[in-house]
Amino acid sequence: MGDTTAAPRLGTLIIGNCQAGVQLASTLRELGYTDPITLVGEEPHAPYQRPPLSKAFLKGEATADSLAFRTHDFYREHSIDLVPRERIFRIVRNADGGVATAESGRTFAFARLALTTGAAPRTIPFEGSELEGVSYLRTATEATVLEQQLREARNVVVVGGGFIGLEVAAGARAAGKNVTVLEAAPRLVGRAVSEQTSEFYLQAHRRRGISVVLNAQVVRFVGEHDRVAGVELGPGDGDGSGEIVAADVVLIGVGVVPRTELAVQLGLEVDNGIVVDARALASDGLTVAAGDCANMPNPSIGDFGVGRIRLESVQNAVEQAKVAAATLLGLPAEHRTVPWFWSDQADLKLQIAGLSGGHDRVVLRGEPDSEKFSVLYYRGGRLIAADCINSPLDFMAVKNALHKGLSVPADVATDTTVPLKKLFAAVETADAGRAVPAPAAVDLAPPAVPVPAGSPAA
């Protein structure tokens, strides 16, 4: 008599237990998907929020457990198999889908595949990088070590004047540490914000007692008894060669690089991330990718599909993962949104709405010296983005306006006596008054949406 044992039912394998991975798994269940879901990650913790690692976590106000996205009961009740401590290093596709193999030897067969592999800190091989006290910050394990080191440190040096570096620097200074930020570029956060916003943060952090060195050239890390004791600077800082900045702790925060090793192995197109379309579908027409690892068509509502971009934000990870889940099930969906971001640097809260690339005019709304103002970006006379410092109402107004395609003249937007929300409402009312009446609606059944050949649901 033959073996009548049924073969195990194959489902979806999600590699990367980060924000995008958790959202993708959750959305699959919300959309009625009933096949198995396996969420594999390298870390020992359940998936957790990363933004607080550079802030509340370092102050001892949070742990990996307290930052968990979901409880273990959630994963069990939704039949999501959460697999920690497994690093996938090989994927082989076959007629059924494929098999992924972990370094431990464990294998994971799948019918559908999602890559939410995230990004890793950009490393720079400075001499002395191996010294105790030199750190990067991406995981809860790294944050735990850094928090312990900061507690005992007197002198803290941050290499890199980006968001993460400035958040850590601000927190360390608030805790009474001597803090120096070394930025190789001529201004802070230069790739993300305007010169006006950069200059504000430079002066604001200096007012709070942080030493900020621009155009800094780090030569090496100096150690004593295998522990970092200082950072040697070269001539790029303008103060001469050979100066040593005292350091008990050094954090290197010079950006991240997308983790694309598995995508390369699969033969997927890779270019500053895994290249995907607006549906989060990779070049093989089978695999989806979402989050920090994905390079996508511009998702901005006002510039949809114009150019490509890779976004590192919670909002992007969540929204793109929802689209990826729909794509896996053959449902029509596109990643179209207003990107937004935030950075908390001690008592300075920056909120960004929209993407400012290609702007041709910048106007200030409010006074930077008040530490409560907004920087508005225009292109061709239309508002495209805003940096809002301690101005949450401006942020919400701009974000909502960009969703609706609204704009206000730059000269009008600078008037802080009138709330932006009111200005946009007036524009919306005027636009509605000029609108041509729409023809009477005809009740037609929606056309069937064909599943593209080679798609995950085909």
mmCIF file of N, CA, C and O in Angstrom, residues 228-307:
data_model
loop_
_atom_site.group_PDB
_atom_site.id
_atom_site.type_symbol
_atom_site.label_atom_id
_atom_site.label_comp_id
_atom_site.label_asym_id
_atom_site.label_seq_id
_atom_site.Cartn_x
_atom_site.Cartn_y
_atom_site.Cartn_z
ATOM 1 N N VAL A 228 39.398 52.496 23.509
ATOM 2 C CA VAL A 228 39.520 53.772 22.826
ATOM 3 C C VAL A 228 39.741 54.900 23.838
ATOM 4 O O VAL A 228 39.150 54.912 24.927
ATOM 5 N N ALA A 229 40.632 55.828 23.465
ATOM 6 C CA ALA A 229 40.924 56.969 24.330
ATOM 7 C C ALA A 229 40.794 58.289 23.585
ATOM 8 O O ALA A 229 40.740 59.344 24.209
ATOM 9 N N GLY A 230 40.752 58.227 22.239
ATOM 10 C CA GLY A 230 40.641 59.468 21.494
ATOM 11 C C GLY A 230 40.506 59.228 20.013
ATOM 12 O O GLY A 230 40.644 58.104 19.526
ATOM 13 N N VAL A 231 40.212 60.311 19.289
ATOM 14 C CA VAL A 231 40.083 60.273 17.839
ATOM 15 C C VAL A 231 41.061 61.291 17.264
ATOM 16 O O VAL A 231 40.998 62.485 17.594
ATOM 17 N N GLU A 232 41.964 60.804 16.404
ATOM 18 C CA GLU A 232 42.934 61.700 15.786
ATOM 19 C C GLU A 232 42.355 62.276 14.503
ATOM 20 O O GLU A 232 41.833 61.546 13.655
ATOM 21 N N LEU A 233 42.470 63.599 14.376
ATOM 22 C CA LEU A 233 41.941 64.297 13.214
ATOM 23 C C LEU A 233 43.074 64.696 12.270
ATOM 24 O O LEU A 233 44.198 64.948 12.700
ATOM 25 N N GLY A 234 42.719 64.764 10.990
ATOM 26 C CA GLY A 234 43.667 65.210 9.987
ATOM 27 C C GLY A 234 43.409 66.647 9.615
ATOM 28 O O GLY A 234 42.607 67.351 10.247
ATOM 29 N N PRO A 235 44.018 67.121 8.542
ATOM 30 C CA PRO A 235 43.919 68.537 8.162
ATOM 31 C C PRO A 235 42.557 68.950 7.646
ATOM 32 O O PRO A 235 42.279 70.134 7.517
ATOM 33 N N GLY A 236 41.678 67.995 7.349
ATOM 34 C CA GLY A 236 40.379 68.353 6.779
ATOM 35 C C GLY A 236 39.513 69.179 7.694
ATOM 36 O O GLY A 236 38.605 69.871 7.257
ATOM 37 N N ASP A 237 39.789 69.146 9.010
ATOM 38 C CA ASP A 237 38.951 69.897 9.948
ATOM 39 C C ASP A 237 39.316 71.365 10.030
ATOM 40 O O ASP A 237 38.609 72.152 10.661
ATOM 41 N N GLY A 238 40.416 71.747 9.400
ATOM 42 C CA GLY A 238 40.783 73.156 9.393
ATOM 43 C C GLY A 238 41.583 73.586 10.608
ATOM 44 O O GLY A 238 42.034 74.725 10.696
ATOM 45 N N ASP A 239 41.784 72.705 11.569
ATOM 46 C CA ASP A 239 42.512 73.064 12.780
ATOM 47 C C ASP A 239 43.913 72.466 12.802
ATOM 48 O O ASP A 239 44.547 72.406 13.850
ATOM 49 N N GLY A 240 44.358 71.974 11.652
ATOM 50 C CA GLY A 240 45.691 71.389 11.624
ATOM 51 C C GLY A 240 45.644 69.897 11.836
ATOM 52 O O GLY A 240 44.665 69.336 12.312
ATOM 53 N N SER A 241 46.728 69.239 11.502
ATOM 54 C CA SER A 241 46.797 67.788 11.573
ATOM 55 C C SER A 241 47.279 67.338 12.939
ATOM 56 O O SER A 241 48.051 68.015 13.607
ATOM 57 N N GLY A 242 46.764 66.197 13.356
ATOM 58 C CA GLY A 242 47.281 65.566 14.556
ATOM 59 C C GLY A 242 46.514 65.846 15.825
ATOM 60 O O GLY A 242 46.842 65.279 16.873
ATOM 61 N N GLU A 243 45.502 66.691 15.797
ATOM 62 C CA GLU A 243 44.713 66.934 17.007
ATOM 63 C C GLU A 243 44.012 65.662 17.428
ATOM 64 O O GLU A 243 43.483 64.910 16.612
ATOM 65 N N ILE A 244 43.980 65.403 18.726
ATOM 66 C CA ILE A 244 43.293 64.220 19.254
ATOM 67 C C ILE A 244 42.147 64.674 20.139
ATOM 68 O O ILE A 244 42.344 65.420 21.108
ATOM 69 N N VAL A 245 40.945 64.242 19.787
ATOM 70 C CA VAL A 245 39.745 64.538 20.571
ATOM 71 C C VAL A 245 39.554 63.405 21.573
ATOM 72 O O VAL A 245 39.457 62.236 21.191
ATOM 73 N N ALA A 246 39.495 63.742 22.846
ATOM 74 C CA ALA A 246 39.349 62.728 23.890
ATOM 75 C C ALA A 246 38.037 61.968 23.720
ATOM 76 O O ALA A 246 36.997 62.566 23.419
ATOM 77 N N ALA A 247 38.080 60.656 23.922
ATOM 78 C CA ALA A 247 36.878 59.829 23.747
ATOM 79 C C ALA A 247 36.944 58.588 24.634
ATOM 80 O O ALA A 247 37.914 57.829 24.560
ATOM 81 N N ASP A 248 35.939 58.414 25.465
ATOM 82 C CA ASP A 248 35.756 57.156 26.184
ATOM 83 C C ASP A 248 34.849 56.224 25.389
ATOM 84 O O ASP A 248 34.900 55.007 25.542
ATOM 85 N N VAL A 249 33.986 56.836 24.565
ATOM 86 C CA VAL A 249 33.063 56.090 23.702
ATOM 87 C C VAL A 249 33.046 56.766 22.339
ATOM 88 O O VAL A 249 32.997 58.004 22.263
ATOM 89 N N VAL A 250 33.079 55.972 21.280
ATOM 90 C CA VAL A 250 32.947 56.491 19.921
ATOM 91 C C VAL A 250 31.805 55.755 19.237
ATOM 92 O O VAL A 250 31.790 54.519 19.195
ATOM 93 N N LEU A 251 30.835 56.506 18.734
ATOM 94 C CA LEU A 251 29.773 55.916 17.919
ATOM 95 C C LEU A 251 30.018 56.317 16.477
ATOM 96 O O LEU A 251 30.155 57.502 16.169
ATOM 97 N N ILE A 252 30.055 55.326 15.583
ATOM 98 C CA ILE A 252 30.184 55.598 14.156
ATOM 99 C C ILE A 252 28.791 55.525 13.545
ATOM 100 O O ILE A 252 28.152 54.469 13.548
ATOM 101 N N GLY A 253 28.341 56.648 13.038
ATOM 102 C CA GLY A 253 27.009 56.706 12.426
ATOM 103 C C GLY A 253 27.083 57.410 11.089
ATOM 104 O O GLY A 253 26.801 58.600 10.990
ATOM 105 N N VAL A 254 27.528 56.704 10.080
ATOM 106 C CA VAL A 254 27.751 57.308 8.753
ATOM 107 C C VAL A 254 26.819 56.690 7.708
ATOM 108 O O VAL A 254 27.181 56.519 6.552
ATOM 109 N N GLY A 255 25.609 56.378 8.122
ATOM 110 C CA GLY A 255 24.625 55.854 7.181
ATOM 111 C C GLY A 255 24.563 54.339 7.164
ATOM 112 O O GLY A 255 25.263 53.646 7.917
ATOM 113 N N VAL A 256 23.715 53.838 6.285
ATOM 114 C CA VAL A 256 23.512 52.397 6.169
ATOM 115 C C VAL A 256 23.578 51.990 4.708
ATOM 116 O O VAL A 256 23.494 52.830 3.806
ATOM 117 N N VAL A 257 23.731 50.693 4.488
ATOM 118 C CA VAL A 257 23.702 50.129 3.137
ATOM 119 C C VAL A 257 22.639 49.030 3.108
ATOM 120 O O VAL A 257 22.490 48.267 4.068
ATOM 121 N N PRO A 258 21.856 48.959 2.045
ATOM 122 C CA PRO A 258 20.807 47.933 1.967
ATOM 123 C C PRO A 258 21.408 46.538 1.930
ATOM 124 O O PRO A 258 22.459 46.315 1.307
ATOM 125 N N ARG A 259 20.738 45.609 2.558
ATOM 126 C CA ARG A 259 21.213 44.226 2.574
ATOM 127 C C ARG A 259 20.624 43.493 1.364
ATOM 128 O O ARG A 259 19.437 43.161 1.337
ATOM 129 N N THR A 260 21.455 43.252 0.397
ATOM 130 C CA THR A 260 20.996 42.705 -0.881
ATOM 131 C C THR A 260 21.662 41.380 -1.236
ATOM 132 O O THR A 260 21.511 40.892 -2.352
ATOM 133 N N GLU A 261 22.393 40.775 -0.307
ATOM 134 C CA GLU A 261 23.146 39.567 -0.626
ATOM 135 C C GLU A 261 22.261 38.459 -1.186
ATOM 136 O O GLU A 261 22.616 37.799 -2.178
ATOM 137 N N LEU A 262 21.117 38.240 -0.565
ATOM 138 C CA LEU A 262 20.233 37.169 -1.032
ATOM 139 C C LEU A 262 19.626 37.510 -2.386
ATOM 140 O O LEU A 262 19.438 36.638 -3.233
ATOM 141 N N ALA A 263 19.319 38.785 -2.589
ATOM 142 C CA ALA A 263 18.770 39.207 -3.879
ATOM 143 C C ALA A 263 19.785 38.974 -4.995
ATOM 144 O O ALA A 263 19.426 38.515 -6.098
ATOM 145 N N VAL A 264 21.031 39.290 -4.734
ATOM 146 C CA VAL A 264 22.085 39.054 -5.733
ATOM 147 C C VAL A 264 22.193 37.577 -6.045
ATOM 148 O O VAL A 264 22.298 37.173 -7.208
ATOM 149 N N GLN A 265 22.142 36.765 -5.007
ATOM 150 C CA GLN A 265 22.226 35.320 -5.206
ATOM 151 C C GLN A 265 21.078 34.798 -6.062
ATOM 152 O O GLN A 265 21.259 33.887 -6.883
ATOM 153 N N LEU A 266 19.913 35.407 -5.904
ATOM 154 C CA LEU A 266 18.747 34.996 -6.689
ATOM 155 C C LEU A 266 18.762 35.553 -8.108
ATOM 156 O O LEU A 266 17.899 35.217 -8.918
ATOM 157 N N GLY A 267 19.735 36.413 -8.392
ATOM 158 C CA GLY A 267 19.803 37.007 -9.722
ATOM 159 C C GLY A 267 18.860 38.170 -9.918
ATOM 160 O O GLY A 267 18.587 38.570 -11.060
ATOM 161 N N LEU A 268 18.372 38.762 -8.824
ATOM 162 C CA LEU A 268 17.471 39.903 -8.928
ATOM 163 C C LEU A 268 18.262 41.157 -9.278
ATOM 164 O O LEU A 268 19.444 41.290 -8.947
ATOM 165 N N GLU A 269 17.604 42.096 -9.923
ATOM 166 C CA GLU A 269 18.252 43.361 -10.221
ATOM 167 C C GLU A 269 18.464 44.134 -8.927
ATOM 168 O O GLU A 269 17.556 44.271 -8.100
ATOM 169 N N VAL A 270 19.686 44.634 -8.753
ATOM 170 C CA VAL A 270 20.060 45.363 -7.545
ATOM 171 C C VAL A 270 20.754 46.661 -7.939
ATOM 172 O O VAL A 270 21.664 46.651 -8.775
ATOM 173 N N ASP A 271 20.322 47.768 -7.351
ATOM 174 C CA ASP A 271 20.939 49.062 -7.600
ATOM 175 C C ASP A 271 20.603 49.949 -6.406
ATOM 176 O O ASP A 271 19.507 50.495 -6.320
ATOM 177 N N ASN A 272 21.540 50.075 -5.474
ATOM 178 C CA ASN A 272 21.254 50.748 -4.204
ATOM 179 C C ASN A 272 19.990 50.173 -3.582
ATOM 180 O O ASN A 272 19.065 50.889 -3.188
ATOM 181 N N GLY A 273 19.941 48.872 -3.489
ATOM 182 C CA GLY A 273 18.773 48.178 -2.968
ATOM 183 C C GLY A 273 18.217 47.212 -3.994
ATOM 184 O O GLY A 273 18.663 47.152 -5.144
ATOM 185 N N ILE A 274 17.244 46.450 -3.571
ATOM 186 C CA ILE A 274 16.572 45.499 -4.464
ATOM 187 C C ILE A 274 15.591 46.284 -5.327
ATOM 188 O O ILE A 274 14.670 46.926 -4.810
ATOM 189 N N VAL A 275 15.789 46.255 -6.614
ATOM 190 C CA VAL A 275 14.956 47.042 -7.523
ATOM 191 C C VAL A 275 13.561 46.413 -7.611
ATOM 192 O O VAL A 275 13.423 45.239 -7.974
ATOM 193 N N VAL A 276 12.540 47.195 -7.267
ATOM 194 C CA VAL A 276 11.159 46.723 -7.329
ATOM 195 C C VAL A 276 10.321 47.734 -8.097
ATOM 196 O O VAL A 276 10.728 48.880 -8.309
ATOM 197 N N ASP A 277 9.133 47.300 -8.513
ATOM 198 C CA ASP A 277 8.206 48.225 -9.162
ATOM 199 C C ASP A 277 7.266 48.816 -8.110
ATOM 200 O O ASP A 277 7.446 48.601 -6.902
ATOM 201 N N ALA A 278 6.253 49.549 -8.563
ATOM 202 C CA ALA A 278 5.341 50.198 -7.624
ATOM 203 C C ALA A 278 4.515 49.197 -6.832
ATOM 204 O O ALA A 278 3.907 49.553 -5.817
ATOM 205 N N ARG A 279 4.507 47.940 -7.282
ATOM 206 C CA ARG A 279 3.788 46.887 -6.545
ATOM 207 C C ARG A 279 4.699 46.147 -5.576
ATOM 208 O O ARG A 279 4.292 45.155 -4.985
ATOM 209 N N ALA A 280 5.948 46.589 -5.439
ATOM 210 C CA ALA A 280 6.955 45.955 -4.583
ATOM 211 C C ALA A 280 7.446 44.635 -5.160
ATOM 212 O O ALA A 280 8.004 43.809 -4.440
ATOM 213 N N LEU A 281 7.258 44.443 -6.463
ATOM 214 C CA LEU A 281 7.652 43.200 -7.117
ATOM 215 C C LEU A 281 9.054 43.343 -7.714
ATOM 216 O O LEU A 281 9.341 44.305 -8.422
ATOM 217 N N ALA A 282 9.910 42.364 -7.413
ATOM 218 C CA ALA A 282 11.287 42.387 -7.892
ATOM 219 C C ALA A 282 11.360 41.957 -9.355
ATOM 220 O O ALA A 282 10.356 41.577 -9.970
ATOM 221 N N SER A 283 12.570 41.972 -9.903
ATOM 222 C CA SER A 283 12.757 41.786 -11.345
ATOM 223 C C SER A 283 12.436 40.384 -11.828
ATOM 224 O O SER A 283 12.236 40.173 -13.026
ATOM 225 N N ASP A 284 12.351 39.392 -10.929
ATOM 226 C CA ASP A 284 12.011 38.039 -11.375
ATOM 227 C C ASP A 284 10.510 37.840 -11.516
ATOM 228 O O ASP A 284 10.056 36.785 -11.977
ATOM 229 N N GLY A 285 9.701 38.834 -11.134
ATOM 230 C CA GLY A 285 8.247 38.702 -11.231
ATOM 231 C C GLY A 285 7.648 37.767 -10.210
ATOM 232 O O GLY A 285 6.453 37.468 -10.280
ATOM 233 N N LEU A 286 8.445 37.321 -9.240
ATOM 234 C CA LEU A 286 7.976 36.370 -8.232
ATOM 235 C C LEU A 286 8.179 36.878 -6.812
ATOM 236 O O LEU A 286 7.306 36.733 -5.963
ATOM 237 N N THR A 287 9.351 37.437 -6.554
ATOM 238 C CA THR A 287 9.740 37.855 -5.211
ATOM 239 C C THR A 287 9.282 39.285 -4.949
ATOM 240 O O THR A 287 9.371 40.142 -5.832
ATOM 241 N N VAL A 288 8.809 39.547 -3.736
ATOM 242 C CA VAL A 288 8.533 40.919 -3.333
ATOM 243 C C VAL A 288 9.589 41.362 -2.324
ATOM 244 O O VAL A 288 10.194 40.548 -1.632
ATOM 245 N N ALA A 289 9.805 42.663 -2.264
ATOM 246 C CA ALA A 289 10.746 43.234 -1.303
ATOM 247 C C ALA A 289 10.174 44.541 -0.784
ATOM 248 O O ALA A 289 9.514 45.277 -1.524
ATOM 249 N N ALA A 290 10.423 44.832 0.485
ATOM 250 C CA ALA A 290 9.862 46.038 1.093
ATOM 251 C C ALA A 290 10.762 46.538 2.207
ATOM 252 O O ALA A 290 11.507 45.767 2.820
ATOM 253 N N GLY A 291 10.667 47.839 2.460
ATOM 254 C CA GLY A 291 11.421 48.429 3.559
ATOM 255 C C GLY A 291 12.739 49.023 3.123
ATOM 256 O O GLY A 291 12.928 49.400 1.961
ATOM 257 N N ASP A 292 13.668 49.097 4.058
ATOM 258 C CA ASP A 292 14.954 49.749 3.814
ATOM 259 C C ASP A 292 15.765 49.107 2.698
ATOM 260 O O ASP A 292 16.661 49.737 2.133
ATOM 261 N N CYS A 293 15.480 47.842 2.379
ATOM 262 C CA CYS A 293 16.272 47.123 1.371
ATOM 263 C C CYS A 293 15.791 47.386 -0.049
ATOM 264 O O CYS A 293 16.457 46.980 -1.011
ATOM 265 N N ALA A 294 14.655 48.045 -0.225
ATOM 266 C CA ALA A 294 14.015 48.134 -1.548
ATOM 267 C C ALA A 294 14.241 49.483 -2.217
ATOM 268 O O ALA A 294 14.076 50.537 -1.604
ATOM 269 N N ASN A 295 14.579 49.443 -3.498
ATOM 270 C CA ASN A 295 14.697 50.637 -4.342
ATOM 271 C C ASN A 295 13.484 50.667 -5.256
ATOM 272 O O ASN A 295 13.290 49.767 -6.065
ATOM 273 N N MET A 296 12.678 51.722 -5.134
ATOM 274 C CA MET A 296 11.357 51.734 -5.764
ATOM 275 C C MET A 296 11.165 52.963 -6.631
ATOM 276 O O MET A 296 11.896 53.951 -6.507
ATOM 277 N N PRO A 297 10.157 52.954 -7.487
ATOM 278 C CA PRO A 297 9.767 54.198 -8.164
ATOM 279 C C PRO A 297 9.315 55.213 -7.120
ATOM 280 O O PRO A 297 8.738 54.844 -6.090
ATOM 281 N N ASN A 298 9.596 56.469 -7.371
ATOM 282 C CA ASN A 298 9.201 57.523 -6.440
ATOM 283 C C ASN A 298 7.723 57.355 -6.058
ATOM 284 O O ASN A 298 6.850 57.421 -6.920
ATOM 285 N N PRO A 299 7.415 57.147 -4.758
ATOM 286 C CA PRO A 299 6.022 56.926 -4.367
ATOM 287 C C PRO A 299 5.248 58.204 -4.087
ATOM 288 O O PRO A 299 4.055 58.150 -3.784
ATOM 289 N N SER A 300 5.905 59.363 -4.170
ATOM 290 C CA SER A 300 5.241 60.617 -3.821
ATOM 291 C C SER A 300 4.036 60.871 -4.722
ATOM 292 O O SER A 300 4.131 60.754 -5.947
ATOM 293 N N ILE A 301 2.944 61.256 -4.126
ATOM 294 C CA ILE A 301 1.711 61.470 -4.879
ATOM 295 C C ILE A 301 1.922 62.507 -5.981
ATOM 296 O O ILE A 301 1.468 62.337 -7.114
ATOM 297 N N GLY A 302 2.650 63.584 -5.679
ATOM 298 C CA GLY A 302 2.842 64.633 -6.674
ATOM 299 C C GLY A 302 3.856 64.301 -7.748
ATOM 300 O O GLY A 302 3.864 64.915 -8.813
ATOM 301 N N ASP A 303 4.741 63.338 -7.481
ATOM 302 C CA ASP A 303 5.798 62.964 -8.432
ATOM 303 C C ASP A 303 5.828 61.460 -8.660
ATOM 304 O O ASP A 303 6.887 60.873 -8.852
ATOM 305 N N PHE A 304 4.667 60.841 -8.646
ATOM 306 C CA PHE A 304 4.613 59.381 -8.674
ATOM 307 C C PHE A 304 5.359 58.822 -9.886
ATOM 308 O O PHE A 304 5.085 59.190 -11.028
ATOM 309 N N GLY A 305 6.314 57.926 -9.600
ATOM 310 C CA GLY A 305 7.031 57.239 -10.662
ATOM 311 C C GLY A 305 8.137 58.040 -11.315
ATOM 312 O O GLY A 305 8.817 57.539 -12.220
ATOM 313 N N VAL A 306 8.369 59.279 -10.854
ATOM 314 C CA VAL A 306 9.424 60.102 -11.440
ATOM 315 C C VAL A 306 10.732 59.798 -10.719
ATOM 316 O O VAL A 306 10.957 60.239 -9.592
ATOM 317 N N GLY A 307 11.596 59.027 -11.366
ATOM 318 C CA GLY A 307 12.845 58.636 -10.737
ATOM 319 C C GLY A 307 12.649 57.484 -9.769
ATOM 320 O O GLY A 307 11.532 56.987 -9.565
#
